[in-house]
Tab-separated table of C-alpha atoms in Angstrom:
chain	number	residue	atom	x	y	z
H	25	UNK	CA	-4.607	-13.340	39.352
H	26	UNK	CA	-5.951	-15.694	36.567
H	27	UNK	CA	-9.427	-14.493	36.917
H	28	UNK	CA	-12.564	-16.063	35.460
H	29	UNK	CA	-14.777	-12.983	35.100
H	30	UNK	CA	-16.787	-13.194	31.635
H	31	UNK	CA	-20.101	-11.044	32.606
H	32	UNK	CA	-18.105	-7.738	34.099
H	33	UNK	CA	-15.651	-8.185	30.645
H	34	UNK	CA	-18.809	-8.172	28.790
H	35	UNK	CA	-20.076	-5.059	30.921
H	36	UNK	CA	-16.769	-3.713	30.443
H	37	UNK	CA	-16.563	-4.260	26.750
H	38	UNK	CA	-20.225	-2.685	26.717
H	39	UNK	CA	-18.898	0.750	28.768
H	40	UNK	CA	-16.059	2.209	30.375
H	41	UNK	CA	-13.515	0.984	32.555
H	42	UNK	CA	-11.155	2.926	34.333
H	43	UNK	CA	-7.690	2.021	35.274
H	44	UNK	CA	-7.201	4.601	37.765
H	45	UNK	CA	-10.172	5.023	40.084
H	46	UNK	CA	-9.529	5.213	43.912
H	47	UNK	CA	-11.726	4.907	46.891
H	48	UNK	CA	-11.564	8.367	49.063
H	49	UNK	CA	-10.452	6.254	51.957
H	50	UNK	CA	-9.654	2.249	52.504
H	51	UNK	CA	-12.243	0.655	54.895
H	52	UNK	CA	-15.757	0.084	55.075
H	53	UNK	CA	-17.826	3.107	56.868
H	54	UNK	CA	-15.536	5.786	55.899
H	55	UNK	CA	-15.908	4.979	51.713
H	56	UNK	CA	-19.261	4.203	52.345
H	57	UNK	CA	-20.096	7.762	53.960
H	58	UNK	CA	-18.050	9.224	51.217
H	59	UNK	CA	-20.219	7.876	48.905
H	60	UNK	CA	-23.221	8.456	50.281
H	61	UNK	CA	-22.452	12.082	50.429
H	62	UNK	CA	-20.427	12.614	47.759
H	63	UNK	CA	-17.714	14.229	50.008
H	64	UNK	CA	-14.270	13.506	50.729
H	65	UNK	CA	-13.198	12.052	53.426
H	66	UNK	CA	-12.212	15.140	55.836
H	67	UNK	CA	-15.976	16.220	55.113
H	68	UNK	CA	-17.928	12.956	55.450
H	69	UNK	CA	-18.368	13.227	58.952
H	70	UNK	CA	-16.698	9.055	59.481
H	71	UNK	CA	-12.839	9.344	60.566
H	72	UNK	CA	-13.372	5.762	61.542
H	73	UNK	CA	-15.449	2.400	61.142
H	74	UNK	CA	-16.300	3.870	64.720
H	75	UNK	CA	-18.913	6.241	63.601
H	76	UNK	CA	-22.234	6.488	61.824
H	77	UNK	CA	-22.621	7.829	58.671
H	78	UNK	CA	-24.531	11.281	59.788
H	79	UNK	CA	-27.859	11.309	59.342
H	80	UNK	CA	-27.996	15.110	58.938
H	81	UNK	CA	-25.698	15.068	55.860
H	82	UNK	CA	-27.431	15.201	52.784
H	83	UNK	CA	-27.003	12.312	50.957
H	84	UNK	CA	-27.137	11.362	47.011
H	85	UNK	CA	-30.426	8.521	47.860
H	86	UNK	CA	-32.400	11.163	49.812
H	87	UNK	CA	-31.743	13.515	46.456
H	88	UNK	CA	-32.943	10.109	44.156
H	89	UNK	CA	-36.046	9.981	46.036
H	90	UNK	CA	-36.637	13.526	45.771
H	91	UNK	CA	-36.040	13.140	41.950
H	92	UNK	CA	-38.966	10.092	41.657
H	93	UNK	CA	-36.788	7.303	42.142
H	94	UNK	CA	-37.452	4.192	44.220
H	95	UNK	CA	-34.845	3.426	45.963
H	96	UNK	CA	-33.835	0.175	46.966
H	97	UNK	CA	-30.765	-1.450	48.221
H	98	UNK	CA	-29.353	-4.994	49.913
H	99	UNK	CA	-26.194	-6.413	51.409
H	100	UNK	CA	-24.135	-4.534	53.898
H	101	UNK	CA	-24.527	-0.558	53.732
H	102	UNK	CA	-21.871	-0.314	56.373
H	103	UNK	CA	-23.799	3.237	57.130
H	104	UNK	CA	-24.197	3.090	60.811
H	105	UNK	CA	-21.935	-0.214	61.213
H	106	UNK	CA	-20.989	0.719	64.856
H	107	UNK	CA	-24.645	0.406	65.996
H	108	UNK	CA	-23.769	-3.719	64.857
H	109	UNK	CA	-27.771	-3.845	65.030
H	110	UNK	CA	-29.266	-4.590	61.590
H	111	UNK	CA	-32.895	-5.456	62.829
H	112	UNK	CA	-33.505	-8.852	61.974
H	113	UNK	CA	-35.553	-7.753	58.784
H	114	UNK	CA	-32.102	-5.565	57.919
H	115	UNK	CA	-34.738	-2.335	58.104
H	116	UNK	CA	-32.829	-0.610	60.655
H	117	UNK	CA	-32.087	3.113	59.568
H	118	UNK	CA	-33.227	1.558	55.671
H	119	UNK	CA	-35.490	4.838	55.505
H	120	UNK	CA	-33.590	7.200	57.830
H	121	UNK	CA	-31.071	7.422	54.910
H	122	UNK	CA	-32.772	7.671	52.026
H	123	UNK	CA	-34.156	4.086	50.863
H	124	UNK	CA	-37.596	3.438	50.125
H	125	UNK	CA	-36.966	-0.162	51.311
H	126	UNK	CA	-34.286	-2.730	51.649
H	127	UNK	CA	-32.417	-5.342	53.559
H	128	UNK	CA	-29.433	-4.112	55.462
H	129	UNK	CA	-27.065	-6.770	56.548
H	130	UNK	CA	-24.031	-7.589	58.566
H	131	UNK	CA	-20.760	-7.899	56.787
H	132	UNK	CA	-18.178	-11.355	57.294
H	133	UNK	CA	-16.644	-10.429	60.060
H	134	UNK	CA	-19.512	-8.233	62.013
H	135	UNK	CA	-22.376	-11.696	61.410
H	136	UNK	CA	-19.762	-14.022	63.249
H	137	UNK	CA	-18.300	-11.340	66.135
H	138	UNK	CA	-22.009	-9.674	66.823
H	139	UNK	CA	-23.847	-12.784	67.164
H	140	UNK	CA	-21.049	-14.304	69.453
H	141	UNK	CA	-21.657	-11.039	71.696
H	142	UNK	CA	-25.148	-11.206	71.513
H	143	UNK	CA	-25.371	-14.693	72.956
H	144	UNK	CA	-24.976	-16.639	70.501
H	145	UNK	CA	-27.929	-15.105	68.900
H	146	UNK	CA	-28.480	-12.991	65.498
H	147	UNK	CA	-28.402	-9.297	65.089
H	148	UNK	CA	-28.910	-8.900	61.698
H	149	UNK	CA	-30.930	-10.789	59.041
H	150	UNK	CA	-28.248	-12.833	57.352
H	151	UNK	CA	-27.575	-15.029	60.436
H	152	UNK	CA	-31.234	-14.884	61.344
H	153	UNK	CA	-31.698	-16.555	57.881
H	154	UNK	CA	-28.838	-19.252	58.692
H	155	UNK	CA	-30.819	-20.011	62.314
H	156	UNK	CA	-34.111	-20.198	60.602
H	157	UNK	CA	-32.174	-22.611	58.124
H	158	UNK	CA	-30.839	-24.428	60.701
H	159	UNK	CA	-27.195	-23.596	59.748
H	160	UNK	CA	-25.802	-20.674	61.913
H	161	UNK	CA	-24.726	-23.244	64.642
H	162	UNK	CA	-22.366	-24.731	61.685
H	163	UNK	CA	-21.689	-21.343	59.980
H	164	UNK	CA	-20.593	-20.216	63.761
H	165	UNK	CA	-18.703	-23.327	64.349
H	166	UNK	CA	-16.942	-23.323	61.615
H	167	UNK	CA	-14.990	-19.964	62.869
H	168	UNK	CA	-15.037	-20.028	66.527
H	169	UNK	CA	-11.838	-21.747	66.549
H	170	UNK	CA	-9.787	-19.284	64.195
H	171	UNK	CA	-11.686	-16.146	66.211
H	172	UNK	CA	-9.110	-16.840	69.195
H	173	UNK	CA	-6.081	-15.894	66.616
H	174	UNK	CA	-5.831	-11.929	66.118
H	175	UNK	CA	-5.232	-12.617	62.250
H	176	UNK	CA	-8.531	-15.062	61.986
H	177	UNK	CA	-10.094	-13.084	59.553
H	178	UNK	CA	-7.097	-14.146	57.285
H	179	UNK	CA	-7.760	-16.968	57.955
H	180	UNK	CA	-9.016	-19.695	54.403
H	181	UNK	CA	-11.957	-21.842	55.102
H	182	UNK	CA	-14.495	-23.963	53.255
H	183	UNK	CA	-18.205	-22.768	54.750
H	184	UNK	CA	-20.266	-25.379	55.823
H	185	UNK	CA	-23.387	-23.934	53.860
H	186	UNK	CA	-25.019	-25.202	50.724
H	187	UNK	CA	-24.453	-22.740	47.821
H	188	UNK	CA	-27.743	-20.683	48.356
H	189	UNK	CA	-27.046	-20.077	52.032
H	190	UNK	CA	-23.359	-18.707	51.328
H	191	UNK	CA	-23.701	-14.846	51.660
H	192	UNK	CA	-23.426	-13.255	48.799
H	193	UNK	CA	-25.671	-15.521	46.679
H	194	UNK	CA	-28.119	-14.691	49.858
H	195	UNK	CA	-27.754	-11.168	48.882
H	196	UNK	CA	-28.072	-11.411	45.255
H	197	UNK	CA	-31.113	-13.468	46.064
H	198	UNK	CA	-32.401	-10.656	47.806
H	199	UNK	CA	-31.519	-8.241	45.006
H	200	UNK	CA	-32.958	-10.235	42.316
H	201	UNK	CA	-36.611	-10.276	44.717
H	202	UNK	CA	-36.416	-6.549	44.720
H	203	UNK	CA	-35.729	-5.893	40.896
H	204	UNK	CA	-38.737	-8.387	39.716
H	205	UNK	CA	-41.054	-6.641	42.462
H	206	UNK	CA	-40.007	-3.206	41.297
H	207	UNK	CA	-42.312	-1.088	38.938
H	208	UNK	CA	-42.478	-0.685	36.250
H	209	UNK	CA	-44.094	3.028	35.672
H	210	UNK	CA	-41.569	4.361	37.499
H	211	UNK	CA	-37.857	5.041	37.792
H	212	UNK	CA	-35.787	2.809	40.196
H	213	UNK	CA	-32.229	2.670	41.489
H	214	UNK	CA	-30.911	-0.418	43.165
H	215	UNK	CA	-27.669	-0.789	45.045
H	216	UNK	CA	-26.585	-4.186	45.380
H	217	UNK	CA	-23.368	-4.435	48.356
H	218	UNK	CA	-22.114	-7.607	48.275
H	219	UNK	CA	-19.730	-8.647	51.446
H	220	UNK	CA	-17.451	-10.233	49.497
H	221	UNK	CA	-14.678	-10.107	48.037
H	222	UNK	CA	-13.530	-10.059	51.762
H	223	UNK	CA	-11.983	-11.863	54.462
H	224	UNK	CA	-13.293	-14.451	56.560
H	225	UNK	CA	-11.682	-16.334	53.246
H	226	UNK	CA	-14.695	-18.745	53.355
H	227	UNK	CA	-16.013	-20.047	50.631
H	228	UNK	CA	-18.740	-22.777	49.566
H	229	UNK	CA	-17.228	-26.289	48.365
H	230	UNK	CA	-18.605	-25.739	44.936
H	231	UNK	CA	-16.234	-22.540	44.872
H	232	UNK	CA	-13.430	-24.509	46.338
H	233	UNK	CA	-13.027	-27.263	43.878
H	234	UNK	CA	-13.609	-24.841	41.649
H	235	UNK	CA	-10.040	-23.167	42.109
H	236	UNK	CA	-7.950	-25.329	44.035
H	237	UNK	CA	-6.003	-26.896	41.797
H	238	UNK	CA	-5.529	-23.304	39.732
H	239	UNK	CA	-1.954	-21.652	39.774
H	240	UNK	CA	-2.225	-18.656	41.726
H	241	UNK	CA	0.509	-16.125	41.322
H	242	UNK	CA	2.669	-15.640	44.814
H	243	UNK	CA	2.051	-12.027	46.731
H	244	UNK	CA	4.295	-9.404	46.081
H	245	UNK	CA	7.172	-9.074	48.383
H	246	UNK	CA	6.189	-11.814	50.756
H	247	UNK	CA	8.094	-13.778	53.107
H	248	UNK	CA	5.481	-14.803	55.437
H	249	UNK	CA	6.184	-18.744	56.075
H	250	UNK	CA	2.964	-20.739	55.383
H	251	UNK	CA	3.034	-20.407	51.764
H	252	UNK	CA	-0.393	-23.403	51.612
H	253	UNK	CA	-2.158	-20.644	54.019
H	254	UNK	CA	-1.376	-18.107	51.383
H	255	UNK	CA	-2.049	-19.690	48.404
H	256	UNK	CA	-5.377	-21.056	49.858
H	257	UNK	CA	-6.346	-17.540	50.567
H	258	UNK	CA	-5.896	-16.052	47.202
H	259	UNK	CA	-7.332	-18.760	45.191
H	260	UNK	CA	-10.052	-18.612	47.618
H	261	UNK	CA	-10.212	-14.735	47.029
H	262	UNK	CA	-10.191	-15.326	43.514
H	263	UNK	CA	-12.909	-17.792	43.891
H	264	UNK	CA	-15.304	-14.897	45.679
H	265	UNK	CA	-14.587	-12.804	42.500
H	266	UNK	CA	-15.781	-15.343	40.020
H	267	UNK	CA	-18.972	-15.693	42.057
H	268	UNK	CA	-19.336	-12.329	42.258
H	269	UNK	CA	-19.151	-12.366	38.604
H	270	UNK	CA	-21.865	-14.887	38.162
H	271	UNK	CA	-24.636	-13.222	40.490
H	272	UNK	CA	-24.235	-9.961	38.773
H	273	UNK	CA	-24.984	-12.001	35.588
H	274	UNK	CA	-28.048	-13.037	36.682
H	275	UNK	CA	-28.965	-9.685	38.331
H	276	UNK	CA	-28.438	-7.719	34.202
H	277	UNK	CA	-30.407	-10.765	32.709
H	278	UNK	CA	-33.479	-10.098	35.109
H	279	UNK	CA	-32.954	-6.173	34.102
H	280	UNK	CA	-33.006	-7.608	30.317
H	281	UNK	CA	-36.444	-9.454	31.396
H	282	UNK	CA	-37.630	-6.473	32.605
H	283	UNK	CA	-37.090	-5.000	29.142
H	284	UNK	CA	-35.053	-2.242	31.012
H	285	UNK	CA	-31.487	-2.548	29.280
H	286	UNK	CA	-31.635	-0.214	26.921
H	287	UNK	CA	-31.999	2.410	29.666
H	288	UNK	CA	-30.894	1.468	32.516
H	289	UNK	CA	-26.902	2.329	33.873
H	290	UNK	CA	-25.039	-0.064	35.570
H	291	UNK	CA	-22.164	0.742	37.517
H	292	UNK	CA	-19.617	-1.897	39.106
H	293	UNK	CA	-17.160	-0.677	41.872
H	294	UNK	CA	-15.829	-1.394	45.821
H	295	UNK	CA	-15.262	0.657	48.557
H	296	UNK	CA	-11.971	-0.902	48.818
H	297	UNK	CA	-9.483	-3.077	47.617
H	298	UNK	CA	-7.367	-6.014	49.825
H	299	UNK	CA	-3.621	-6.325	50.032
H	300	UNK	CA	-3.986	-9.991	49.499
H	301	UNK	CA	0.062	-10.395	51.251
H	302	UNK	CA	1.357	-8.138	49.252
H	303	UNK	CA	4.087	-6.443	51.248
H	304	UNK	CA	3.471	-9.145	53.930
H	305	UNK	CA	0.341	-7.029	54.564
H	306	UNK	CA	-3.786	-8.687	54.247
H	307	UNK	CA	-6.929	-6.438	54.253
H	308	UNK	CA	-7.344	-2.955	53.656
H	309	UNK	CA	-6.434	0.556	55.623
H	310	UNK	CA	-3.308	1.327	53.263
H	311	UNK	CA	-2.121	3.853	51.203
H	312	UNK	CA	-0.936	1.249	48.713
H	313	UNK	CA	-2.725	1.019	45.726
H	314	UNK	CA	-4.148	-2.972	46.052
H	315	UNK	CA	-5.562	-1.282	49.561
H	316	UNK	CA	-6.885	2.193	48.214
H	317	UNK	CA	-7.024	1.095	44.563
H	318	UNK	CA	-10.834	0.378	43.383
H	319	UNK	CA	-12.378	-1.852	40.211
H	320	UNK	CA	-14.859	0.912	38.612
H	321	UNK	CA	-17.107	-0.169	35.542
H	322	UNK	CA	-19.931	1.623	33.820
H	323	UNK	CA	-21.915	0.914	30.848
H	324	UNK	CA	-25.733	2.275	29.654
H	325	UNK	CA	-26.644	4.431	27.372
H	326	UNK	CA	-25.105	7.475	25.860
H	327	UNK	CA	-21.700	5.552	27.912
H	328	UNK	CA	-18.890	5.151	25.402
H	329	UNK	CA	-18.832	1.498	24.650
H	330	UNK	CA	-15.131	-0.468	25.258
H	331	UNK	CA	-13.114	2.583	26.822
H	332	UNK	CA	-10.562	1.674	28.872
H	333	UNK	CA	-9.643	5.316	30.915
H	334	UNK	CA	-6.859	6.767	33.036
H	335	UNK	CA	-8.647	9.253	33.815
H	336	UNK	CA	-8.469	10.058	37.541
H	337	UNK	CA	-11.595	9.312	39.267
H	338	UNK	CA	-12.763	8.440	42.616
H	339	UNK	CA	-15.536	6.027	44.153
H	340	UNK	CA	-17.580	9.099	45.770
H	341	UNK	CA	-17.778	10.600	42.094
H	342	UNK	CA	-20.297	8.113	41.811
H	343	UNK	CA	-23.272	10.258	44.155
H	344	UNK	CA	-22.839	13.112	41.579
H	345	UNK	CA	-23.320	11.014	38.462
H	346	UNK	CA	-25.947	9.082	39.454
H	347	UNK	CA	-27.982	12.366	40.337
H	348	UNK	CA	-26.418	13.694	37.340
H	349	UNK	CA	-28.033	11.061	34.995
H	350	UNK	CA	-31.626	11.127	37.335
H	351	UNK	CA	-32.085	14.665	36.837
H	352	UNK	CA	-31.777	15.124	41.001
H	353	UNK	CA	-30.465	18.597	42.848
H	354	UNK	CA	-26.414	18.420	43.153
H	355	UNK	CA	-25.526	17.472	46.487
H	356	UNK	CA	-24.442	20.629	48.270
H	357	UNK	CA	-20.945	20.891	50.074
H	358	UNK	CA	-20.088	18.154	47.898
H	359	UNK	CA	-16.687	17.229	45.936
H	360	UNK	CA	-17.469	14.975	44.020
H	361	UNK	CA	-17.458	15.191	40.256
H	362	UNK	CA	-20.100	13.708	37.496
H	363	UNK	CA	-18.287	11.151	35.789
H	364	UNK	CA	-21.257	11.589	33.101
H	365	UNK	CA	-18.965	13.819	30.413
H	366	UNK	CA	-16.495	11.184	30.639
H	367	UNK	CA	-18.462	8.461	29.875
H	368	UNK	CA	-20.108	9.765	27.691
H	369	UNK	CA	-16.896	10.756	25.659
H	370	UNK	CA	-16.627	14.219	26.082
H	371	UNK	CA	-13.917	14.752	27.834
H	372	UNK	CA	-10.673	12.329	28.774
H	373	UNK	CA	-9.785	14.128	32.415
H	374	UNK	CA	-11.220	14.611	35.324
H	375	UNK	CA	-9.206	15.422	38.327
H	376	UNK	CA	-5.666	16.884	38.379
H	377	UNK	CA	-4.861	14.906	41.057
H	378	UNK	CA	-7.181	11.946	43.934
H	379	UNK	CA	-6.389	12.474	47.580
H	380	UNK	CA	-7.118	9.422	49.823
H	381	UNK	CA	-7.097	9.604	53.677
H	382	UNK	CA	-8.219	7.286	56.890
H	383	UNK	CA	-6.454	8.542	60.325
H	384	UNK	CA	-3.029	9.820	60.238
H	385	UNK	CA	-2.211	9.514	56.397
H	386	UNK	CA	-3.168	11.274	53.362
H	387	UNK	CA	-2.610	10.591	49.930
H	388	UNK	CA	-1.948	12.977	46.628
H	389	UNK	CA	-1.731	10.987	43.695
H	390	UNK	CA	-1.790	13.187	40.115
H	391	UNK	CA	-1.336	9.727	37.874
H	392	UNK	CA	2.099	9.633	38.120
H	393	UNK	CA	3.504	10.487	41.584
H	394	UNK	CA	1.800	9.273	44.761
H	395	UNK	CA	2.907	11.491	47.915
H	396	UNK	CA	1.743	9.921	51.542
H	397	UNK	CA	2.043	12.027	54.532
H	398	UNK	CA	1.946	10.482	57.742
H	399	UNK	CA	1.619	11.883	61.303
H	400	UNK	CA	4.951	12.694	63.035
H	401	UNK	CA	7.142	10.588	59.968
H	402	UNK	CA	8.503	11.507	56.964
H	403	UNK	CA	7.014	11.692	53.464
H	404	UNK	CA	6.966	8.970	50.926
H	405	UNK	CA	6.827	9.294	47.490
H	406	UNK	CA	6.541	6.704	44.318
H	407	UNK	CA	6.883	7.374	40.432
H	408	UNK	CA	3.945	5.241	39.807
H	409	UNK	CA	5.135	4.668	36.239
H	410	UNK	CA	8.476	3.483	36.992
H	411	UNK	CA	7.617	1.633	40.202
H	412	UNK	CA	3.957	0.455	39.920
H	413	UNK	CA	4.201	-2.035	42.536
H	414	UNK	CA	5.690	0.632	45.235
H	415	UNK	CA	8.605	-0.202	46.400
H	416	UNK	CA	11.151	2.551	45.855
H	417	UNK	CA	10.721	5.667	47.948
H	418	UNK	CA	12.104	8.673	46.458
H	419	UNK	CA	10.841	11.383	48.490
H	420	UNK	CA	14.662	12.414	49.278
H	421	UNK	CA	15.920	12.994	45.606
H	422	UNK	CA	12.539	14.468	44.032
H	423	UNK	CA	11.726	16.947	47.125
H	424	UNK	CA	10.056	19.599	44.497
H	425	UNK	CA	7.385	16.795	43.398
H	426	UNK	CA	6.904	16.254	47.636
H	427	UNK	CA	5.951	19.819	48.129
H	428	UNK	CA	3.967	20.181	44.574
H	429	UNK	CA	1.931	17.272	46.214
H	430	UNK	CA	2.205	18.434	50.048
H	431	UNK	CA	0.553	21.794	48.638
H	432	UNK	CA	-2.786	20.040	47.040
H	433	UNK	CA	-2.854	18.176	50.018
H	434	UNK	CA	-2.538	21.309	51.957
């Protein structure tokens, strides 16, 4: 996509990006349990967005605390998502998992269905802010429509919200409160989880006019018919990211007021990428690599500035290096891997290989090959190199790179 992106390029230009760095399994709760925990996902206790992340699992904020950190965080944790009760002040569970304070909050999808359950009133503090700005009615409105369609969160829309109200600049907003309250004689980590780039599709006007008159490249094998639905959906997608872009601007420029630059490590990632109807498929869950495939940026010092790395990393890496740069115990029963000695140019590999799972498949992927093995159907398998997009299966003519992969798996 012709992104518009200027402040992560600059991060990126400042640090490390990597080119292959994979979430440890597609959808919300599971990543996020992964990398709260620093385990992979047949250890992380979360098989499903069904389940809390457990509370009795040691966690990598817990282990920042107990290294002098505060530790603060805002937007949607996803930690115990099934619970779909954020307390209105988003402080449910905040402290129970490791955070000295914070505002938990619903994601898209959650604000719209768990206030529509809840009779037509909020459970979490993002739509409690809309109703004390007299907008949820609108917000609500604008989707109860689409909600009778099983694809509505597909569905592109233009929210009926002036730009401060729109999520994710609500979040930032929140974020930027925290950082200038934060003090200064002490160290502080601050996880900001924005809810987009994620379907509902909605975005403000402002973001709208902003990108729909831009050429948006067509979706990889695609022949769903409403090609205006499709394009409206990417550009709008596209018009998330560049927002996205702009808050976390403004988040590094308060960090610069703070005269905290020079030693402070910033870190850019997802717990997830989005199909975005490529091989007819939207959202996340999948093996393929726009699903399981992750953005992953660092820069600070000591980090190597303008690397670009194939190393092979993965999100939950992140819980060891940020205890790994804080001085905090190691996380124990954990598998994930300090990415410090990579950024920090010591090293060029990681991992031999990433494994990615969520319910009955499991992925090996070594940076060339990419094995999935599904419950009660037969292997596929992809020479990344030849066929980045994914679209030749060749697990019948290269069975002795199948069971190479089938025995890391195993």
């Amino acid at each position: 996509l012709p992104l518009r992106t200027p402040n992560l390029d600059r991060l990126a230009n400042q640090g490390t990006r990597f080119t292959n760095a994979f979430t440890p399994s597609p959808v919300c709760s599971p990543a996020r349990a992964c990398l709260a925990t620093g385990r992979d996902y047949e250890h992380c206790g979360v098989p499903s967005n069904g389940q809390n992340t457990p509370l009795d699992l040691p966690n990598h904020y817990r282990h920042l605390q107990d290294a002098g950190y505060e530790v603060v965080g805002v937007g949607k944790f996803d930690l115990h998502k099934p619970d779909r009760d954020w307390g209105l002040d988003g402080a449910n569970q905040v402290r129970e998992y490791g955070f000295t304070r914070g505002i938990d909050n619903e994601g898209k999808g959650d604000a719209i269905s768990a206030y529509q359950n809840n009779g037509m009133s909020p459970k979490g503090p993002y739509m409690q802010f809309l109703l004390e700005e007299g907008l949820v009615d609108a917000h609500f409105g604008m989707y109860e429509p689409r909600m009778k369609n099983p694809g509505w969160l597909n569905y592109p829309a233009v929210a009926p919200l002036p730009d401060y109200a729109y999520c994710d600049n609500w979040v930032a907003a929140n974020g930027i409160d925290f950082l200038r309250d934060l003090p200064q004689d002490k160290p502080w980590y601050l996880v900001v989880n924005f809810v987009g780039p994620h379907g509902p599709f909605d975005v403000t006007q402002d973001m709208r006019t902003r990108w729909q008159d831009v050429d948006i490249p067509e979706p990889h094998d695609n022949d769903q018919p409403d090609r205006e639905a499709i394009r409206d959906r990417r550009q709008n997608y596209a018009a998330m990211i560049e927002n996205i872009d702009r808050l976390a601007g403004e988040m590094i420029e308060v960090v610069k007021e703070r005269g905290e630059l020079e030693n402070t490590v910033i870190v850019y990632s997802s717990d997830h990428g989005e199909m975005l109807g490529d091989h007819n498929r939207w959202g996340k869950t999948l093996w393929y690599t726009p699903s399981a495939g992750i953005p992953l940026i660092a820069a600070g010092p000591a980090i190597a500035p303008n690397v670009t790395s194939d190393a092979l990393v993965s999100l939950h890496d992140l819980a060891a290096t940020f205890l790994d740069y804080a001085g905090g115990e190691p996380l124990p029963d954990a598998d994930a891997l300090s990415l410090r000695p990579l950024l920090e140019g010591n090293t060029t590999a990681h991992r031999e290989h990433l494994v990615s799972a969520l319910g009955d498949w499991k992925m090996a992927f070594d940076g060339r090959y990419k094995l999935i093995l599904r419950e009660d159907q037969s292997p596929l398998l992809f020479d990344i190199e030849a066929d980045p997009l994914e679209d030749c299966d060749i697990a019948d003519r290269e069975s002795g790179e199948v069971e190479r992969l089938q025995a890391l798996l195993q």
